[in-house]
Amino acid sequence: MVLFGIFLALVLLGLPVAFSFVVGGLFYQSLFTSVNPNLIASTTYGGIDSFSLLAIPFFIFAGDIMLKGGVSKRLVDFAKLFLRIRSVRSVPSVWWPAPSSGLFPAPRLLRWRQSAA
């Protein structure tokens, strides 16, 4: 009940919700428990020390670079050449892997093999 009260008071004071959770939790642990603060810090760091968690901000950063550089617009325009779709939200996720996986050169390669034989 005390933790919820601290959280609610911080939110009503205008602190963002994420920071209210952190500050409220730290305040509660420092006053009402006898846990070593070094243990809390090492446990928290151990929970976020993962290379797979680094993929999330890098993925967002790569998307932002594609947006600012114009790659995503060119990709959507390229996909519109082949498809007649009004909504193009799913087009980049469907058509971008095709050139990088080698799906487009496959028919040319097959024709080259037949003509060489």
mmCIF file with all atom_site columns, C-alpha atoms in Angstrom:
data_model
loop_
_atom_site.group_PDB
_atom_site.id
_atom_site.type_symbol
_atom_site.label_atom_id
_atom_site.label_alt_id
_atom_site.label_comp_id
_atom_site.label_asym_id
_atom_site.label_entity_id
_atom_site.label_seq_id
_atom_site.pdbx_PDB_ins_code
_atom_site.Cartn_x
_atom_site.Cartn_y
_atom_site.Cartn_z
_atom_site.occupancy
_atom_site.B_iso_or_equiv
_atom_site.pdbx_formal_charge
_atom_site.auth_seq_id
_atom_site.auth_comp_id
_atom_site.auth_asym_id
_atom_site.auth_atom_id
_atom_site.pdbx_PDB_model_num
ATOM 1   C CA . MET A 1 1   ? 0.000  0.000   0.000   1.00 0.00 ? 1   MET A CA 1
ATOM 2   C CA . VAL A 1 2   ? 2.878  2.340   0.792   1.00 0.00 ? 2   VAL A CA 1
ATOM 3   C CA . LEU A 1 3   ? 4.552  1.645   -2.557  1.00 0.00 ? 3   LEU A CA 1
ATOM 4   C CA . PHE A 1 4   ? 1.340  2.397   -4.442  1.00 0.00 ? 4   PHE A CA 1
ATOM 5   C CA . GLY A 1 5   ? 0.926  5.632   -2.473  1.00 0.00 ? 5   GLY A CA 1
ATOM 6   C CA . ILE A 1 6   ? 4.477  6.737   -3.330  1.00 0.00 ? 6   ILE A CA 1
ATOM 7   C CA . PHE A 1 7   ? 3.908  5.885   -6.991  1.00 0.00 ? 7   PHE A CA 1
ATOM 8   C CA . LEU A 1 8   ? 0.587  7.753   -7.105  1.00 0.00 ? 8   LEU A CA 1
ATOM 9   C CA . ALA A 1 9   ? 2.047  10.817  -5.387  1.00 0.00 ? 9   ALA A CA 1
ATOM 10  C CA . LEU A 1 10  ? 4.948  10.975  -7.832  1.00 0.00 ? 10  LEU A CA 1
ATOM 11  C CA . VAL A 1 11  ? 2.646  10.638  -10.839 1.00 0.00 ? 11  VAL A CA 1
ATOM 12  C CA . LEU A 1 12  ? 0.364  13.376  -9.489  1.00 0.00 ? 12  LEU A CA 1
ATOM 13  C CA . LEU A 1 13  ? 3.416  15.613  -9.028  1.00 0.00 ? 13  LEU A CA 1
ATOM 14  C CA . GLY A 1 14  ? 4.068  15.289  -12.757 1.00 0.00 ? 14  GLY A CA 1
ATOM 15  C CA . LEU A 1 15  ? 6.905  12.752  -12.829 1.00 0.00 ? 15  LEU A CA 1
ATOM 16  C CA . PRO A 1 16  ? 6.657  10.344  -15.795 1.00 0.00 ? 16  PRO A CA 1
ATOM 17  C CA . VAL A 1 17  ? 5.295  6.903   -14.997 1.00 0.00 ? 17  VAL A CA 1
ATOM 18  C CA . ALA A 1 18  ? 8.540  5.028   -15.707 1.00 0.00 ? 18  ALA A CA 1
ATOM 19  C CA . PHE A 1 19  ? 10.534 7.267   -13.391 1.00 0.00 ? 19  PHE A CA 1
ATOM 20  C CA . SER A 1 20  ? 7.785  7.046   -10.768 1.00 0.00 ? 20  SER A CA 1
ATOM 21  C CA . PHE A 1 21  ? 8.134  3.264   -10.759 1.00 0.00 ? 21  PHE A CA 1
ATOM 22  C CA . VAL A 1 22  ? 11.903 3.472   -10.321 1.00 0.00 ? 22  VAL A CA 1
ATOM 23  C CA . VAL A 1 23  ? 11.926 6.220   -7.700  1.00 0.00 ? 23  VAL A CA 1
ATOM 24  C CA . GLY A 1 24  ? 9.027  4.684   -5.784  1.00 0.00 ? 24  GLY A CA 1
ATOM 25  C CA . GLY A 1 25  ? 10.667 1.266   -5.757  1.00 0.00 ? 25  GLY A CA 1
ATOM 26  C CA . LEU A 1 26  ? 14.026 2.623   -4.632  1.00 0.00 ? 26  LEU A CA 1
ATOM 27  C CA . PHE A 1 27  ? 12.392 4.742   -1.942  1.00 0.00 ? 27  PHE A CA 1
ATOM 28  C CA . TYR A 1 28  ? 10.416 1.771   -0.638  1.00 0.00 ? 28  TYR A CA 1
ATOM 29  C CA . GLN A 1 29  ? 13.428 -0.549  -0.627  1.00 0.00 ? 29  GLN A CA 1
ATOM 30  C CA . SER A 1 30  ? 15.647 1.962   1.134   1.00 0.00 ? 30  SER A CA 1
ATOM 31  C CA . LEU A 1 31  ? 13.137 2.659   3.907   1.00 0.00 ? 31  LEU A CA 1
ATOM 32  C CA . PHE A 1 32  ? 11.262 -0.599  4.491   1.00 0.00 ? 32  PHE A CA 1
ATOM 33  C CA . THR A 1 33  ? 13.750 -3.370  3.658   1.00 0.00 ? 33  THR A CA 1
ATOM 34  C CA . SER A 1 34  ? 17.264 -4.240  4.751   1.00 0.00 ? 34  SER A CA 1
ATOM 35  C CA . VAL A 1 35  ? 18.549 -5.203  1.291   1.00 0.00 ? 35  VAL A CA 1
ATOM 36  C CA . ASN A 1 36  ? 22.034 -4.002  0.382   1.00 0.00 ? 36  ASN A CA 1
ATOM 37  C CA . PRO A 1 37  ? 21.850 -1.329  -2.373  1.00 0.00 ? 37  PRO A CA 1
ATOM 38  C CA . ASN A 1 38  ? 24.880 -2.881  -4.089  1.00 0.00 ? 38  ASN A CA 1
ATOM 39  C CA . LEU A 1 39  ? 22.936 -6.129  -4.449  1.00 0.00 ? 39  LEU A CA 1
ATOM 40  C CA . ILE A 1 40  ? 20.055 -4.259  -6.067  1.00 0.00 ? 40  ILE A CA 1
ATOM 41  C CA . ALA A 1 41  ? 22.392 -2.522  -8.517  1.00 0.00 ? 41  ALA A CA 1
ATOM 42  C CA . SER A 1 42  ? 24.237 -5.707  -9.487  1.00 0.00 ? 42  SER A CA 1
ATOM 43  C CA . THR A 1 43  ? 20.998 -7.665  -9.920  1.00 0.00 ? 43  THR A CA 1
ATOM 44  C CA . THR A 1 44  ? 19.526 -4.915  -12.097 1.00 0.00 ? 44  THR A CA 1
ATOM 45  C CA . TYR A 1 45  ? 22.661 -4.698  -14.232 1.00 0.00 ? 45  TYR A CA 1
ATOM 46  C CA . GLY A 1 46  ? 22.782 -8.492  -14.563 1.00 0.00 ? 46  GLY A CA 1
ATOM 47  C CA . GLY A 1 47  ? 19.212 -8.478  -15.864 1.00 0.00 ? 47  GLY A CA 1
ATOM 48  C CA . ILE A 1 48  ? 19.895 -6.004  -18.640 1.00 0.00 ? 48  ILE A CA 1
ATOM 49  C CA . ASP A 1 49  ? 23.400 -7.198  -19.551 1.00 0.00 ? 49  ASP A CA 1
ATOM 50  C CA . SER A 1 50  ? 22.387 -9.068  -22.685 1.00 0.00 ? 50  SER A CA 1
ATOM 51  C CA . PHE A 1 51  ? 23.431 -8.707  -26.308 1.00 0.00 ? 51  PHE A CA 1
ATOM 52  C CA . SER A 1 52  ? 19.966 -9.692  -27.506 1.00 0.00 ? 52  SER A CA 1
ATOM 53  C CA . LEU A 1 53  ? 18.487 -6.679  -25.714 1.00 0.00 ? 53  LEU A CA 1
ATOM 54  C CA . LEU A 1 54  ? 20.859 -4.446  -27.690 1.00 0.00 ? 54  LEU A CA 1
ATOM 55  C CA . ALA A 1 55  ? 19.086 -5.495  -30.893 1.00 0.00 ? 55  ALA A CA 1
ATOM 56  C CA . ILE A 1 56  ? 15.996 -3.455  -29.973 1.00 0.00 ? 56  ILE A CA 1
ATOM 57  C CA . PRO A 1 57  ? 17.536 0.045   -29.992 1.00 0.00 ? 57  PRO A CA 1
ATOM 58  C CA . PHE A 1 58  ? 19.773 -0.815  -32.952 1.00 0.00 ? 58  PHE A CA 1
ATOM 59  C CA . PHE A 1 59  ? 16.744 -1.994  -34.940 1.00 0.00 ? 59  PHE A CA 1
ATOM 60  C CA . ILE A 1 60  ? 14.940 1.266   -34.176 1.00 0.00 ? 60  ILE A CA 1
ATOM 61  C CA . PHE A 1 61  ? 18.083 3.223   -35.095 1.00 0.00 ? 61  PHE A CA 1
ATOM 62  C CA . ALA A 1 62  ? 18.382 1.361   -38.420 1.00 0.00 ? 62  ALA A CA 1
ATOM 63  C CA . GLY A 1 63  ? 14.745 2.130   -39.218 1.00 0.00 ? 63  GLY A CA 1
ATOM 64  C CA . ASP A 1 64  ? 15.312 5.794   -38.447 1.00 0.00 ? 64  ASP A CA 1
ATOM 65  C CA . ILE A 1 65  ? 18.355 5.865   -40.718 1.00 0.00 ? 65  ILE A CA 1
ATOM 66  C CA . MET A 1 66  ? 16.304 4.253   -43.494 1.00 0.00 ? 66  MET A CA 1
ATOM 67  C CA . LEU A 1 67  ? 13.562 6.836   -43.008 1.00 0.00 ? 67  LEU A CA 1
ATOM 68  C CA . LYS A 1 68  ? 15.852 9.868   -42.934 1.00 0.00 ? 68  LYS A CA 1
ATOM 69  C CA . GLY A 1 69  ? 17.995 8.641   -45.819 1.00 0.00 ? 69  GLY A CA 1
ATOM 70  C CA . GLY A 1 70  ? 15.033 7.922   -48.061 1.00 0.00 ? 70  GLY A CA 1
ATOM 71  C CA . VAL A 1 71  ? 15.725 4.199   -48.426 1.00 0.00 ? 71  VAL A CA 1
ATOM 72  C CA . SER A 1 72  ? 12.293 3.207   -47.150 1.00 0.00 ? 72  SER A CA 1
ATOM 73  C CA . LYS A 1 73  ? 10.518 5.557   -49.596 1.00 0.00 ? 73  LYS A CA 1
ATOM 74  C CA . ARG A 1 74  ? 12.542 4.188   -52.510 1.00 0.00 ? 74  ARG A CA 1
ATOM 75  C CA . LEU A 1 75  ? 11.814 0.647   -51.337 1.00 0.00 ? 75  LEU A CA 1
ATOM 76  C CA . VAL A 1 76  ? 8.073  1.302   -51.234 1.00 0.00 ? 76  VAL A CA 1
ATOM 77  C CA . ASP A 1 77  ? 8.181  2.956   -54.665 1.00 0.00 ? 77  ASP A CA 1
ATOM 78  C CA . PHE A 1 78  ? 10.091 -0.058  -56.025 1.00 0.00 ? 78  PHE A CA 1
ATOM 79  C CA . ALA A 1 79  ? 7.496  -2.439  -54.595 1.00 0.00 ? 79  ALA A CA 1
ATOM 80  C CA . LYS A 1 80  ? 4.674  -0.370  -56.109 1.00 0.00 ? 80  LYS A CA 1
ATOM 81  C CA . LEU A 1 81  ? 6.092  -1.160  -59.552 1.00 0.00 ? 81  LEU A CA 1
ATOM 82  C CA . PHE A 1 82  ? 5.230  -4.837  -59.081 1.00 0.00 ? 82  PHE A CA 1
ATOM 83  C CA . LEU A 1 83  ? 2.151  -4.664  -56.864 1.00 0.00 ? 83  LEU A CA 1
ATOM 84  C CA . ARG A 1 84  ? -1.117 -2.826  -57.037 1.00 0.00 ? 84  ARG A CA 1
ATOM 85  C CA . ILE A 1 85  ? -1.684 -2.261  -53.342 1.00 0.00 ? 85  ILE A CA 1
ATOM 86  C CA . ARG A 1 86  ? -3.258 0.818   -51.828 1.00 0.00 ? 86  ARG A CA 1
ATOM 87  C CA . SER A 1 87  ? -1.839 0.271   -48.365 1.00 0.00 ? 87  SER A CA 1
ATOM 88  C CA . VAL A 1 88  ? 1.907  -0.182  -48.448 1.00 0.00 ? 88  VAL A CA 1
ATOM 89  C CA . ARG A 1 89  ? 2.542  -0.750  -44.749 1.00 0.00 ? 89  ARG A CA 1
ATOM 90  C CA . SER A 1 90  ? 3.475  -4.400  -45.189 1.00 0.00 ? 90  SER A CA 1
ATOM 91  C CA . VAL A 1 91  ? 5.347  -3.981  -48.451 1.00 0.00 ? 91  VAL A CA 1
ATOM 92  C CA . PRO A 1 92  ? 8.815  -3.262  -46.990 1.00 0.00 ? 92  PRO A CA 1
ATOM 93  C CA . SER A 1 93  ? 8.694  -6.258  -44.680 1.00 0.00 ? 93  SER A CA 1
ATOM 94  C CA . VAL A 1 94  ? 7.622  -8.560  -47.507 1.00 0.00 ? 94  VAL A CA 1
ATOM 95  C CA . TRP A 1 95  ? 9.625  -7.255  -50.470 1.00 0.00 ? 95  TRP A CA 1
ATOM 96  C CA . TRP A 1 96  ? 12.877 -6.072  -48.902 1.00 0.00 ? 96  TRP A CA 1
ATOM 97  C CA . PRO A 1 97  ? 14.220 -9.585  -48.117 1.00 0.00 ? 97  PRO A CA 1
ATOM 98  C CA . ALA A 1 98  ? 13.642 -10.733 -51.697 1.00 0.00 ? 98  ALA A CA 1
ATOM 99  C CA . PRO A 1 99  ? 16.623 -8.990  -53.357 1.00 0.00 ? 99  PRO A CA 1
ATOM 100 C CA . SER A 1 100 ? 18.932 -9.685  -50.460 1.00 0.00 ? 100 SER A CA 1
ATOM 101 C CA . SER A 1 101 ? 18.078 -13.376 -50.377 1.00 0.00 ? 101 SER A CA 1
ATOM 102 C CA . GLY A 1 102 ? 18.710 -13.899 -54.063 1.00 0.00 ? 102 GLY A CA 1
ATOM 103 C CA . LEU A 1 103 ? 15.134 -14.536 -55.158 1.00 0.00 ? 103 LEU A CA 1
ATOM 104 C CA . PHE A 1 104 ? 15.237 -12.065 -58.032 1.00 0.00 ? 104 PHE A CA 1
ATOM 105 C CA . PRO A 1 105 ? 18.306 -13.424 -59.892 1.00 0.00 ? 105 PRO A CA 1
ATOM 106 C CA . ALA A 1 106 ? 17.029 -17.022 -59.702 1.00 0.00 ? 106 ALA A CA 1
ATOM 107 C CA . PRO A 1 107 ? 15.019 -16.979 -63.000 1.00 0.00 ? 107 PRO A CA 1
ATOM 108 C CA . ARG A 1 108 ? 17.980 -15.452 -64.863 1.00 0.00 ? 108 ARG A CA 1
ATOM 109 C CA . LEU A 1 109 ? 20.278 -18.106 -63.472 1.00 0.00 ? 109 LEU A CA 1
ATOM 110 C CA . LEU A 1 110 ? 17.905 -20.873 -64.560 1.00 0.00 ? 110 LEU A CA 1
ATOM 111 C CA . ARG A 1 111 ? 17.696 -19.431 -68.104 1.00 0.00 ? 111 ARG A CA 1
ATOM 112 C CA . TRP A 1 112 ? 21.490 -19.186 -68.245 1.00 0.00 ? 112 TRP A CA 1
ATOM 113 C CA . ARG A 1 113 ? 21.860 -22.848 -67.239 1.00 0.00 ? 113 ARG A CA 1
ATOM 114 C CA . GLN A 1 114 ? 19.380 -23.956 -69.918 1.00 0.00 ? 114 GLN A CA 1
ATOM 115 C CA . SER A 1 115 ? 21.076 -21.941 -72.641 1.00 0.00 ? 115 SER A CA 1
ATOM 116 C CA . ALA A 1 116 ? 24.521 -23.256 -71.638 1.00 0.00 ? 116 ALA A CA 1
ATOM 117 C CA . ALA A 1 117 ? 23.423 -26.888 -71.881 1.00 0.00 ? 117 ALA A CA 1
#
